[in-house]
Amino acid sequence: MMNQQTRPSVNPLAWWKSCSIYQIYPRSFQDSDGDGVGDLPGLLSRVDYLAWLGVGAVWLSPVYRSPMVDFGYDISDYTDIDPLFGTLADFDRVVDALHERRIRLILDVVPNHTSDQHSWFIESRSSRDNPRRDWYVWADPGPDGLPPNNWLSRFGGSAWEWDERTGQYYYHAFLREQPDLNWHNPAVREAFADVLRFWLRRGVDGFRVDASAVLAEDPLLRDDPPNPDFDAEMPPTDKFKRVFTDIRPETMSYIEEMRAVLDAFPDRVLLGEVQEGFRHIGQFYGGERPRFHLPLNSLLLETDWDAASIAARIDQYINAIPDGAWPVWVLGGHDKPRIATRVGLQQARIAAMLLFTLSGTPIFFEGDEIGMPSSQISSEDACDPFEIRVPGFGLNRDPERAPMRWDASEKAGFTTGEPWLPLGDDVAQRNVAFERGDERSLLSLYRQLIALRQTEPALLAGDFRPLRSRGNVLLFRRCTRDRQLLIALNVSDGSETVSLRGGGMVRLNSLLDRIGEPVDSQLYLRPNEGVIAESCVPERANE
Protein backbone atom coordinates (compact mmCIF):
# COMPACT_ATOMS: atom_id res chain seq x y z
CA MET A 1 0.00 0.00 0.00
CA MET A 2 1.31 3.48 -0.89
CA ASN A 3 2.90 5.35 2.02
CA GLN A 4 2.69 9.09 2.68
CA GLN A 5 6.04 9.82 1.00
CA THR A 6 4.89 8.40 -2.35
CA ARG A 7 1.48 10.04 -2.48
CA PRO A 8 0.74 12.19 -5.57
CA SER A 9 2.39 15.60 -5.34
CA VAL A 10 0.43 18.73 -4.51
CA ASN A 11 -0.30 21.32 -7.22
CA PRO A 12 0.00 25.06 -6.50
CA LEU A 13 -3.77 24.96 -6.02
CA ALA A 14 -5.13 22.28 -3.71
CA TRP A 15 -5.51 19.13 -5.81
CA TRP A 16 -9.27 19.07 -5.34
CA LYS A 17 -9.49 22.52 -6.93
CA SER A 18 -7.30 21.80 -9.92
CA CYS A 19 -8.51 18.34 -10.95
CA SER A 20 -11.65 16.95 -12.56
CA ILE A 21 -13.53 14.36 -10.47
CA TYR A 22 -15.05 11.24 -12.05
CA GLN A 23 -17.73 9.31 -10.18
CA ILE A 24 -17.65 5.52 -10.50
CA TYR A 25 -20.65 3.40 -9.53
CA PRO A 26 -18.77 0.12 -9.06
CA ARG A 27 -21.68 -2.21 -9.84
CA SER A 28 -21.81 -0.74 -13.33
CA PHE A 29 -18.22 0.11 -14.25
CA GLN A 30 -16.45 -3.18 -15.11
CA ASP A 31 -17.12 -6.80 -14.21
CA SER A 32 -14.10 -9.12 -13.95
CA ASP A 33 -15.68 -12.47 -13.03
CA GLY A 34 -18.73 -12.82 -15.28
CA ASP A 35 -21.41 -12.42 -12.61
CA GLY A 36 -22.81 -9.34 -14.36
CA VAL A 37 -21.87 -6.95 -11.54
CA GLY A 38 -18.88 -4.62 -11.61
CA ASP A 39 -16.12 -5.10 -9.07
CA LEU A 40 -12.75 -3.78 -7.88
CA PRO A 41 -10.59 -6.03 -10.08
CA GLY A 42 -12.66 -4.77 -13.00
CA LEU A 43 -12.03 -1.18 -11.98
CA LEU A 44 -8.33 -1.97 -11.69
CA SER A 45 -8.32 -3.15 -15.30
CA ARG A 46 -9.66 0.25 -16.43
CA VAL A 47 -7.32 2.53 -14.48
CA ASP A 48 -5.27 3.27 -17.61
CA TYR A 49 -8.43 4.56 -19.27
CA LEU A 50 -8.95 7.01 -16.40
CA ALA A 51 -5.36 8.22 -16.79
CA TRP A 52 -5.83 8.59 -20.56
CA LEU A 53 -9.02 10.57 -20.02
CA GLY A 54 -7.12 12.89 -17.69
CA VAL A 55 -9.25 12.85 -14.55
CA GLY A 56 -7.44 13.75 -11.36
CA ALA A 57 -9.71 12.01 -8.86
CA VAL A 58 -12.20 9.16 -8.69
CA TRP A 59 -15.23 9.32 -6.41
CA LEU A 60 -16.10 5.68 -5.72
CA SER A 61 -19.61 4.73 -4.59
CA PRO A 62 -19.83 2.30 -1.63
CA VAL A 63 -18.00 -1.03 -1.80
CA TYR A 64 -18.42 -1.95 1.90
CA ARG A 65 -20.00 -5.15 3.18
CA SER A 66 -23.73 -4.88 2.60
CA PRO A 67 -26.89 -6.98 2.15
CA MET A 68 -27.39 -4.82 -0.99
CA VAL A 69 -30.99 -3.93 -0.21
CA ASP A 70 -30.07 -0.43 -1.40
CA PHE A 71 -27.09 -1.56 -3.51
CA GLY A 72 -24.38 -0.78 -0.99
CA TYR A 73 -25.88 2.23 0.77
CA ASP A 74 -27.04 -0.16 3.51
CA ILE A 75 -23.73 -0.99 5.19
CA SER A 76 -23.24 -3.95 7.54
CA ASP A 77 -19.48 -3.40 8.06
CA TYR A 78 -17.81 -0.04 7.47
CA THR A 79 -14.28 -1.45 7.53
CA ASP A 80 -14.49 -4.34 5.07
CA ILE A 81 -15.16 -4.83 1.37
CA ASP A 82 -18.21 -6.77 0.22
CA PRO A 83 -17.20 -10.04 -1.51
CA LEU A 84 -19.35 -8.98 -4.47
CA PHE A 85 -16.73 -6.31 -5.17
CA GLY A 86 -13.61 -8.16 -4.01
CA THR A 87 -11.36 -7.90 -0.95
CA LEU A 88 -9.47 -5.33 1.07
CA ALA A 89 -6.36 -6.41 -0.84
CA ASP A 90 -8.17 -5.59 -4.11
CA PHE A 91 -9.08 -2.19 -2.69
CA ASP A 92 -5.45 -1.54 -1.75
CA ARG A 93 -4.36 -2.44 -5.28
CA VAL A 94 -6.87 0.02 -6.73
CA VAL A 95 -5.60 2.80 -4.43
CA ASP A 96 -1.98 2.10 -5.40
CA ALA A 97 -2.74 1.88 -9.12
CA LEU A 98 -4.61 5.19 -9.05
CA HIS A 99 -1.88 6.93 -7.05
CA GLU A 100 0.79 5.62 -9.41
CA ARG A 101 -1.07 7.47 -12.17
CA ARG A 102 -1.47 10.57 -10.01
CA ILE A 103 -5.20 10.00 -9.55
CA ARG A 104 -6.74 10.50 -6.10
CA LEU A 105 -9.47 8.34 -4.56
CA ILE A 106 -12.53 9.79 -2.81
CA LEU A 107 -14.62 7.14 -1.07
CA ASP A 108 -18.38 7.40 -0.59
CA VAL A 109 -19.29 7.11 3.09
CA VAL A 110 -22.77 6.74 4.61
CA PRO A 111 -23.00 8.14 8.16
CA ASN A 112 -26.75 8.64 8.47
CA HIS A 113 -27.72 4.98 8.75
CA THR A 114 -26.42 1.42 8.74
CA SER A 115 -27.90 -1.84 7.56
CA ASP A 116 -30.15 -3.56 10.05
CA GLN A 117 -27.59 -6.37 9.80
CA HIS A 118 -24.76 -4.23 11.17
CA SER A 119 -23.44 -5.55 14.49
CA TRP A 120 -24.16 -2.18 16.10
CA PHE A 121 -27.88 -2.45 15.29
CA ILE A 122 -28.08 -6.14 16.16
CA GLU A 123 -26.81 -5.22 19.63
CA SER A 124 -29.02 -2.14 19.83
CA ARG A 125 -32.24 -4.02 19.16
CA SER A 126 -31.32 -6.98 21.41
CA SER A 127 -32.65 -5.27 24.55
CA ARG A 128 -33.50 -1.85 25.96
CA ASP A 129 -30.55 -1.97 28.35
CA ASN A 130 -27.91 -2.92 25.79
CA PRO A 131 -24.97 -0.45 25.86
CA ARG A 132 -25.59 0.32 22.17
CA ARG A 133 -29.33 0.88 22.54
CA ASP A 134 -28.86 4.63 22.27
CA TRP A 135 -26.72 4.30 19.14
CA TYR A 136 -29.96 4.38 17.12
CA VAL A 137 -33.17 6.42 17.36
CA TRP A 138 -35.71 4.52 19.46
CA ALA A 139 -39.07 5.81 20.75
CA ASP A 140 -42.19 4.58 22.48
CA PRO A 141 -45.50 4.47 20.58
CA GLY A 142 -47.72 7.51 20.60
CA PRO A 143 -50.76 7.67 22.95
CA ASP A 144 -52.83 5.89 20.32
CA GLY A 145 -50.30 3.07 20.02
CA LEU A 146 -49.24 4.24 16.57
CA PRO A 147 -45.79 5.57 15.50
CA PRO A 148 -44.33 8.36 17.65
CA ASN A 149 -44.97 11.09 15.06
CA ASN A 150 -45.83 11.75 11.40
CA TRP A 151 -42.32 11.55 9.96
CA LEU A 152 -42.21 9.86 6.56
CA SER A 153 -39.56 7.67 5.02
CA ARG A 154 -38.12 8.90 1.74
CA PHE A 155 -38.84 5.43 0.41
CA GLY A 156 -42.53 5.55 1.30
CA GLY A 157 -44.69 5.07 4.36
CA SER A 158 -43.93 5.86 7.97
CA ALA A 159 -40.31 6.45 8.96
CA TRP A 160 -40.91 4.33 12.07
CA GLU A 161 -40.64 0.54 12.28
CA TRP A 162 -42.09 -1.43 15.18
CA ASP A 163 -39.74 -3.79 17.02
CA GLU A 164 -41.77 -6.51 18.71
CA ARG A 165 -38.94 -7.77 20.92
CA THR A 166 -38.28 -4.50 22.74
CA GLY A 167 -41.67 -2.82 22.34
CA GLN A 168 -40.43 0.37 20.69
CA TYR A 169 -40.18 1.91 17.24
CA TYR A 170 -36.90 2.73 15.49
CA TYR A 171 -36.47 5.56 13.03
CA HIS A 172 -35.36 5.12 9.41
CA ALA A 173 -35.20 8.09 7.05
CA PHE A 174 -34.83 5.66 4.15
CA LEU A 175 -35.60 1.92 4.04
CA ARG A 176 -36.70 0.05 7.15
CA GLU A 177 -33.56 -2.04 6.60
CA GLN A 178 -31.55 1.19 7.05
CA PRO A 179 -32.02 2.29 10.69
CA ASP A 180 -30.74 5.79 11.45
CA LEU A 181 -27.77 6.21 13.73
CA ASN A 182 -28.29 8.53 16.70
CA TRP A 183 -25.76 11.27 15.98
CA HIS A 184 -26.71 13.04 19.21
CA ASN A 185 -24.76 10.28 20.97
CA PRO A 186 -21.02 11.16 21.26
CA ALA A 187 -20.11 7.46 21.19
CA VAL A 188 -21.63 7.17 17.71
CA ARG A 189 -19.69 10.17 16.47
CA GLU A 190 -16.40 8.80 17.81
CA ALA A 191 -17.08 5.37 16.31
CA PHE A 192 -17.69 6.99 12.96
CA ALA A 193 -14.53 9.08 13.30
CA ASP A 194 -12.66 5.81 13.71
CA VAL A 195 -14.23 4.55 10.48
CA LEU A 196 -12.90 7.61 8.64
CA ARG A 197 -9.45 7.14 10.16
CA PHE A 198 -9.40 3.49 9.08
CA TRP A 199 -9.74 4.44 5.42
CA LEU A 200 -7.55 7.53 5.63
CA ARG A 201 -4.72 5.39 6.99
CA ARG A 202 -5.32 3.05 4.06
CA GLY A 203 -4.54 5.82 1.60
CA VAL A 204 -7.97 7.26 0.78
CA ASP A 205 -7.70 10.92 -0.25
CA GLY A 206 -11.11 12.00 1.01
CA PHE A 207 -14.79 11.20 1.35
CA ARG A 208 -18.10 12.09 -0.21
CA VAL A 209 -20.63 12.12 2.65
CA ASP A 210 -23.99 10.65 1.67
CA ALA A 211 -27.24 12.24 2.92
CA SER A 212 -25.31 14.68 5.08
CA ALA A 213 -28.27 17.01 5.63
CA VAL A 214 -30.28 14.43 7.59
CA LEU A 215 -27.77 13.37 10.26
CA ALA A 216 -29.72 14.86 13.15
CA GLU A 217 -33.40 14.76 14.04
CA ASP A 218 -35.40 16.85 16.47
CA PRO A 219 -34.90 15.23 19.92
CA LEU A 220 -38.45 16.26 20.85
CA LEU A 221 -39.79 14.22 17.91
CA ARG A 222 -42.19 17.00 16.90
CA ASP A 223 -44.54 16.42 13.96
CA ASP A 224 -43.51 17.87 10.61
CA PRO A 225 -45.98 20.51 9.32
CA PRO A 226 -48.11 19.94 6.20
CA ASN A 227 -46.54 20.85 2.88
CA PRO A 228 -48.76 23.66 1.51
CA ASP A 229 -47.59 22.91 -2.05
CA PHE A 230 -48.46 19.22 -1.94
CA ASP A 231 -50.78 17.89 -4.63
CA ALA A 232 -51.69 14.60 -6.27
CA GLU A 233 -48.91 14.94 -8.83
CA MET A 234 -46.27 14.78 -6.09
CA PRO A 235 -44.96 11.62 -4.41
CA PRO A 236 -46.75 10.88 -1.11
CA THR A 237 -43.35 11.21 0.59
CA ASP A 238 -43.65 15.00 0.04
CA LYS A 239 -46.85 15.35 2.07
CA PHE A 240 -45.03 17.11 4.92
CA LYS A 241 -42.26 19.68 5.05
CA ARG A 242 -39.22 18.05 6.63
CA VAL A 243 -38.61 20.74 9.22
CA PHE A 244 -37.70 18.46 12.13
CA THR A 245 -35.53 15.92 10.29
CA ASP A 246 -33.53 17.87 7.70
CA ILE A 247 -30.72 20.45 8.04
CA ARG A 248 -30.97 20.66 11.81
CA PRO A 249 -28.48 23.01 13.54
CA GLU A 250 -26.73 20.09 15.24
CA THR A 251 -25.99 18.56 11.86
CA MET A 252 -23.55 21.35 11.09
CA SER A 253 -21.53 20.69 14.24
CA TYR A 254 -21.35 17.00 13.38
CA ILE A 255 -19.99 17.84 9.91
CA GLU A 256 -17.41 20.07 11.60
CA GLU A 257 -16.31 17.08 13.68
CA MET A 258 -15.88 14.98 10.54
CA ARG A 259 -13.87 17.76 8.92
CA ALA A 260 -11.60 17.90 11.99
CA VAL A 261 -10.84 14.21 11.54
CA LEU A 262 -9.76 14.80 7.94
CA ASP A 263 -7.76 17.90 8.82
CA ALA A 264 -5.56 15.72 11.05
CA PHE A 265 -4.38 14.01 7.84
CA PRO A 266 -2.53 16.09 5.25
CA ASP A 267 -3.98 16.98 1.87
CA ARG A 268 -7.45 15.37 2.16
CA VAL A 269 -10.86 16.57 1.02
CA LEU A 270 -14.45 16.31 2.30
CA LEU A 271 -17.36 16.43 -0.15
CA GLY A 272 -20.98 16.38 0.93
CA GLU A 273 -24.36 15.57 -0.54
CA VAL A 274 -26.58 18.49 0.46
CA GLN A 275 -30.21 19.39 -0.16
CA GLU A 276 -32.48 22.29 -1.03
CA GLY A 277 -30.52 23.51 -4.07
CA PHE A 278 -28.67 26.76 -3.51
CA ARG A 279 -30.79 28.01 -0.59
CA HIS A 280 -28.83 26.30 2.17
CA ILE A 281 -25.62 25.42 0.39
CA GLY A 282 -23.61 28.28 1.89
CA GLN A 283 -23.87 27.01 5.46
CA PHE A 284 -22.40 23.64 4.47
CA TYR A 285 -19.05 25.34 3.80
CA GLY A 286 -18.83 26.57 7.38
CA GLY A 287 -16.88 29.55 8.70
CA GLU A 288 -14.36 29.70 11.51
CA ARG A 289 -15.07 26.02 12.00
CA PRO A 290 -14.92 24.57 8.47
CA ARG A 291 -17.33 21.94 7.22
CA PHE A 292 -17.21 20.59 3.66
CA HIS A 293 -14.52 21.63 1.22
CA LEU A 294 -17.05 20.91 -1.55
CA PRO A 295 -20.79 20.81 -0.81
CA LEU A 296 -22.06 19.22 -4.01
CA ASN A 297 -24.06 21.45 -6.33
CA SER A 298 -26.36 19.78 -8.88
CA LEU A 299 -28.09 22.91 -10.19
CA LEU A 300 -26.96 22.26 -13.77
CA LEU A 301 -29.02 19.07 -13.67
CA GLU A 302 -32.12 20.87 -12.45
CA THR A 303 -32.29 24.05 -14.51
CA ASP A 304 -34.37 24.63 -17.61
CA TRP A 305 -32.00 24.39 -20.55
CA ASP A 306 -32.12 27.89 -22.03
CA ALA A 307 -29.56 30.69 -21.80
CA ALA A 308 -31.53 32.90 -19.39
CA SER A 309 -32.37 30.07 -16.98
CA ILE A 310 -28.82 28.71 -16.94
CA ALA A 311 -27.39 32.19 -16.36
CA ALA A 312 -29.85 32.74 -13.51
CA ARG A 313 -28.98 29.45 -11.83
CA ILE A 314 -25.26 30.18 -12.05
CA ASP A 315 -25.80 33.63 -10.55
CA GLN A 316 -27.98 32.30 -7.72
CA TYR A 317 -25.40 29.71 -6.81
CA ILE A 318 -22.38 32.02 -6.95
CA ASN A 319 -24.21 34.51 -4.73
CA ALA A 320 -25.27 31.80 -2.27
CA ILE A 321 -21.81 30.50 -1.39
CA PRO A 322 -19.57 32.37 1.07
CA ASP A 323 -16.88 34.80 -0.09
CA GLY A 324 -13.74 32.87 -0.86
CA ALA A 325 -15.53 29.51 -1.03
CA TRP A 326 -14.56 27.24 -3.89
CA PRO A 327 -17.46 26.39 -6.25
CA VAL A 328 -18.25 22.88 -7.46
CA TRP A 329 -20.44 21.76 -10.37
CA VAL A 330 -21.96 18.30 -10.86
CA LEU A 331 -23.11 17.18 -14.31
CA GLY A 332 -24.13 13.60 -13.52
CA GLY A 333 -24.40 11.01 -10.79
CA HIS A 334 -25.72 7.62 -9.77
CA ASP A 335 -29.11 9.03 -8.76
CA LYS A 336 -29.50 11.85 -11.28
CA PRO A 337 -31.03 11.57 -14.78
CA ARG A 338 -28.40 11.39 -17.52
CA ILE A 339 -27.51 14.77 -19.03
CA ALA A 340 -27.47 13.31 -22.59
CA THR A 341 -31.07 12.19 -22.20
CA ARG A 342 -32.16 15.36 -20.47
CA VAL A 343 -30.80 17.89 -23.00
CA GLY A 344 -30.05 15.70 -26.02
CA LEU A 345 -26.77 14.42 -27.42
CA GLN A 346 -25.92 17.63 -29.28
CA GLN A 347 -26.48 19.82 -26.23
CA ALA A 348 -24.53 17.32 -24.10
CA ARG A 349 -21.46 18.84 -25.78
CA ILE A 350 -22.56 22.30 -24.64
CA ALA A 351 -23.16 20.99 -21.11
CA ALA A 352 -19.65 19.51 -21.04
CA MET A 353 -18.12 22.78 -22.24
CA LEU A 354 -20.06 24.64 -19.56
CA LEU A 355 -18.96 22.22 -16.84
CA PHE A 356 -15.26 22.61 -17.56
CA THR A 357 -15.25 26.37 -18.12
CA LEU A 358 -17.19 27.51 -15.05
CA SER A 359 -15.19 28.55 -12.01
CA GLY A 360 -14.79 25.64 -9.61
CA THR A 361 -14.30 21.89 -9.52
CA PRO A 362 -16.09 19.83 -12.22
CA ILE A 363 -17.62 16.45 -11.37
CA PHE A 364 -19.11 14.05 -13.90
CA PHE A 365 -20.39 10.47 -13.89
CA GLU A 366 -19.09 7.39 -15.64
CA GLY A 367 -20.47 7.32 -19.18
CA ASP A 368 -21.23 11.05 -19.39
CA GLU A 369 -18.09 11.38 -21.49
CA ILE A 370 -19.53 9.12 -24.19
CA GLY A 371 -23.05 10.53 -24.04
CA MET A 372 -24.60 7.49 -22.38
CA PRO A 373 -28.38 7.84 -22.26
CA SER A 374 -30.68 6.83 -19.45
CA SER A 375 -31.79 3.26 -20.14
CA GLN A 376 -35.47 2.52 -20.58
CA ILE A 377 -36.40 0.50 -17.49
CA SER A 378 -40.06 0.28 -16.52
CA SER A 379 -41.46 0.23 -12.99
CA GLU A 380 -42.31 -3.43 -13.46
CA ASP A 381 -38.67 -4.28 -14.22
CA ALA A 382 -37.13 -1.93 -11.65
CA CYS A 383 -34.40 -3.07 -9.27
CA ASP A 384 -34.26 0.26 -7.45
CA PRO A 385 -36.07 0.07 -4.08
CA PHE A 386 -37.06 3.72 -4.45
CA GLU A 387 -39.13 2.97 -7.56
CA ILE A 388 -40.46 -0.29 -6.14
CA ARG A 389 -41.78 1.41 -2.99
CA VAL A 390 -42.88 4.73 -4.53
CA PRO A 391 -43.85 3.77 -8.08
CA GLY A 392 -45.16 6.03 -10.80
CA PHE A 393 -43.45 9.31 -9.90
CA GLY A 394 -40.30 9.05 -11.98
CA LEU A 395 -38.07 8.21 -9.02
CA ASN A 396 -36.43 5.16 -10.60
CA ARG A 397 -32.62 5.47 -10.43
CA ASP A 398 -31.92 2.35 -12.50
CA PRO A 399 -31.83 4.18 -15.86
CA GLU A 400 -28.69 6.16 -15.03
CA ARG A 401 -27.03 3.14 -13.41
CA ALA A 402 -26.95 1.00 -16.56
CA PRO A 403 -23.52 -0.59 -17.14
CA MET A 404 -20.68 1.27 -18.84
CA ARG A 405 -20.23 0.62 -22.57
CA TRP A 406 -16.61 -0.16 -23.40
CA ASP A 407 -17.08 -1.52 -26.93
CA ALA A 408 -19.72 -2.64 -29.43
CA SER A 409 -19.68 -6.31 -28.44
CA GLU A 410 -22.80 -8.11 -27.24
CA LYS A 411 -22.19 -7.25 -23.57
CA ALA A 412 -20.44 -3.95 -24.38
CA GLY A 413 -17.17 -5.18 -22.87
CA PHE A 414 -18.69 -4.78 -19.41
CA THR A 415 -19.14 -8.47 -18.59
CA THR A 416 -19.06 -11.95 -20.05
CA GLY A 417 -22.24 -12.77 -18.15
CA GLU A 418 -25.67 -11.19 -17.98
CA PRO A 419 -25.48 -7.49 -16.98
CA TRP A 420 -27.32 -6.70 -13.76
CA LEU A 421 -29.21 -3.95 -15.62
CA PRO A 422 -29.98 -3.60 -19.34
CA LEU A 423 -27.26 -1.88 -21.34
CA GLY A 424 -29.66 0.49 -23.12
CA ASP A 425 -29.88 1.65 -26.72
CA ASP A 426 -27.30 2.73 -29.29
CA VAL A 427 -24.45 0.73 -27.79
CA ALA A 428 -22.79 0.32 -31.20
CA GLN A 429 -21.83 4.00 -31.43
CA ARG A 430 -21.99 5.24 -27.86
CA ASN A 431 -19.10 3.25 -26.46
CA VAL A 432 -15.53 4.03 -25.46
CA ALA A 433 -13.78 2.07 -28.23
CA PHE A 434 -15.82 3.67 -31.01
CA GLU A 435 -15.43 7.19 -29.66
CA ARG A 436 -11.70 6.82 -28.98
CA GLY A 437 -11.35 6.21 -32.70
CA ASP A 438 -13.18 9.43 -33.60
CA GLU A 439 -11.13 12.59 -33.05
CA ARG A 440 -14.31 14.69 -32.99
CA SER A 441 -16.39 12.52 -30.68
CA LEU A 442 -17.89 13.63 -27.38
CA LEU A 443 -15.22 11.54 -25.63
CA SER A 444 -12.51 13.45 -27.49
CA LEU A 445 -14.17 16.72 -26.46
CA TYR A 446 -14.18 15.66 -22.78
CA ARG A 447 -10.51 14.72 -22.97
CA GLN A 448 -9.56 18.04 -24.55
CA LEU A 449 -11.69 20.05 -22.10
CA ILE A 450 -10.12 18.28 -19.13
CA ALA A 451 -6.63 18.95 -20.51
CA LEU A 452 -7.41 22.59 -21.32
CA ARG A 453 -8.78 23.28 -17.85
CA GLN A 454 -5.75 21.60 -16.32
CA THR A 455 -3.28 23.81 -18.20
CA GLU A 456 -5.09 27.11 -18.81
CA PRO A 457 -4.66 29.54 -15.87
CA ALA A 458 -7.78 31.52 -16.79
CA LEU A 459 -9.94 28.38 -16.50
CA LEU A 460 -8.18 26.92 -13.51
CA ALA A 461 -8.21 29.92 -11.20
CA GLY A 462 -9.22 32.98 -13.23
CA ASP A 463 -12.08 35.31 -12.35
CA PHE A 464 -15.57 34.38 -13.51
CA ARG A 465 -17.19 37.38 -15.20
CA PRO A 466 -20.77 36.88 -16.35
CA LEU A 467 -21.96 38.70 -19.44
CA ARG A 468 -25.45 39.59 -20.49
CA SER A 469 -26.74 36.63 -22.42
CA ARG A 470 -28.79 37.58 -25.45
CA GLY A 471 -31.18 35.23 -27.17
CA ASN A 472 -29.92 31.68 -27.14
CA VAL A 473 -26.27 32.31 -26.34
CA LEU A 474 -24.86 31.95 -22.84
CA LEU A 475 -21.84 34.24 -22.48
CA PHE A 476 -19.20 34.67 -19.80
CA ARG A 477 -15.50 35.36 -19.49
CA ARG A 478 -12.70 33.75 -17.49
CA CYS A 479 -9.84 36.15 -16.83
CA THR A 480 -6.49 36.53 -15.16
CA ARG A 481 -4.34 39.66 -15.19
CA ASP A 482 -2.86 38.77 -18.57
CA ARG A 483 -5.26 36.12 -19.93
CA GLN A 484 -8.81 36.47 -21.17
CA LEU A 485 -11.15 33.82 -22.53
CA LEU A 486 -14.66 34.26 -23.87
CA ILE A 487 -17.03 31.33 -23.54
CA ALA A 488 -19.98 31.46 -25.93
CA LEU A 489 -22.48 28.60 -25.77
CA ASN A 490 -25.36 28.32 -28.23
CA VAL A 491 -28.07 26.37 -26.41
CA SER A 492 -30.39 26.27 -29.42
CA ASP A 493 -30.65 24.39 -32.71
CA GLY A 494 -30.42 27.62 -34.71
CA SER A 495 -27.34 29.60 -35.69
CA GLU A 496 -26.31 32.70 -33.70
CA THR A 497 -23.78 35.54 -34.04
CA VAL A 498 -21.96 37.37 -31.24
CA SER A 499 -20.59 40.85 -32.01
CA LEU A 500 -17.09 41.51 -30.69
CA ARG A 501 -14.74 44.43 -30.29
CA GLY A 502 -11.26 43.19 -31.00
CA GLY A 503 -10.37 39.84 -32.45
CA GLY A 504 -8.93 36.67 -31.11
CA MET A 505 -8.57 32.97 -31.74
CA VAL A 506 -10.64 29.87 -31.12
CA ARG A 507 -8.96 27.76 -28.43
CA LEU A 508 -11.56 25.01 -28.55
CA ASN A 509 -15.03 24.49 -29.96
CA SER A 510 -17.56 21.84 -29.10
CA LEU A 511 -17.44 20.23 -32.55
CA LEU A 512 -13.59 20.12 -32.49
CA ASP A 513 -13.18 21.52 -35.99
CA ARG A 514 -12.30 25.23 -35.51
CA ILE A 515 -9.29 25.09 -33.18
CA GLY A 516 -6.85 27.90 -33.99
CA GLU A 517 -9.35 29.70 -36.23
CA PRO A 518 -8.98 33.52 -36.09
CA VAL A 519 -11.97 35.54 -34.87
CA ASP A 520 -12.62 39.15 -35.93
CA SER A 521 -15.62 41.37 -35.12
CA GLN A 522 -18.19 38.59 -35.42
CA LEU A 523 -18.21 35.19 -33.76
CA TYR A 524 -20.49 32.88 -35.69
CA LEU A 525 -21.99 29.95 -33.79
CA ARG A 526 -23.56 27.04 -35.58
CA PRO A 527 -26.58 25.28 -34.06
CA ASN A 528 -25.66 23.56 -30.78
CA GLU A 529 -22.12 24.91 -30.89
CA GLY A 530 -19.96 26.25 -28.10
CA VAL A 531 -16.69 28.16 -28.50
CA ILE A 532 -13.85 29.07 -26.16
CA ALA A 533 -12.09 32.04 -27.74
CA GLU A 534 -8.95 33.78 -26.55
CA SER A 535 -8.68 37.59 -26.18
CA CYS A 536 -12.21 38.27 -27.44
CA VAL A 537 -14.38 40.97 -25.82
CA PRO A 538 -18.11 41.14 -26.63
CA GLU A 539 -19.39 44.44 -28.01
CA ARG A 540 -21.34 46.48 -25.42
CA ALA A 541 -20.75 43.81 -22.80
CA ASN A 542 -22.72 44.62 -19.65
CA GLU A 543 -20.76 42.94 -16.85
Coordinates of C-alpha atoms in Angstrom, one line a residue, residues 15 33 42 53 64 91 111 125 141 154 211 228 235 237 249 285-287 310 375-376 392 400 408 509 516 541:
W15 CA -5.5 19.1 -5.8
D33 CA -15.7 -12.5 -13.0
G42 CA -12.7 -4.8 -13.0
L53 CA -9.0 10.6 -20.0
Y64 CA -18.4 -1.9 1.9
F91 CA -9.1 -2.2 -2.7
P111 CA -23.0 8.1 8.2
R125 CA -32.2 -4.0 19.2
P141 CA -45.5 4.5 20.6
R154 CA -38.1 8.9 1.7
A211 CA -27.2 12.2 2.9
P228 CA -48.8 23.7 1.5
P235 CA -45.0 11.6 -4.4
T237 CA -43.3 11.2 0.6
P249 CA -28.5 23.0 13.5
Y285 CA -19.0 25.3 3.8
G286 CA -18.8 26.6 7.4
G287 CA -16.9 29.5 8.7
I310 CA -28.8 28.7 -16.9
S375 CA -31.8 3.3 -20.1
Q376 CA -35.5 2.5 -20.6
G392 CA -45.2 6.0 -10.8
E400 CA -28.7 6.2 -15.0
A408 CA -19.7 -2.6 -29.4
N509 CA -15.0 24.5 -30.0
G516 CA -6.9 27.9 -34.0
A541 CA -20.8 43.8 -22.8

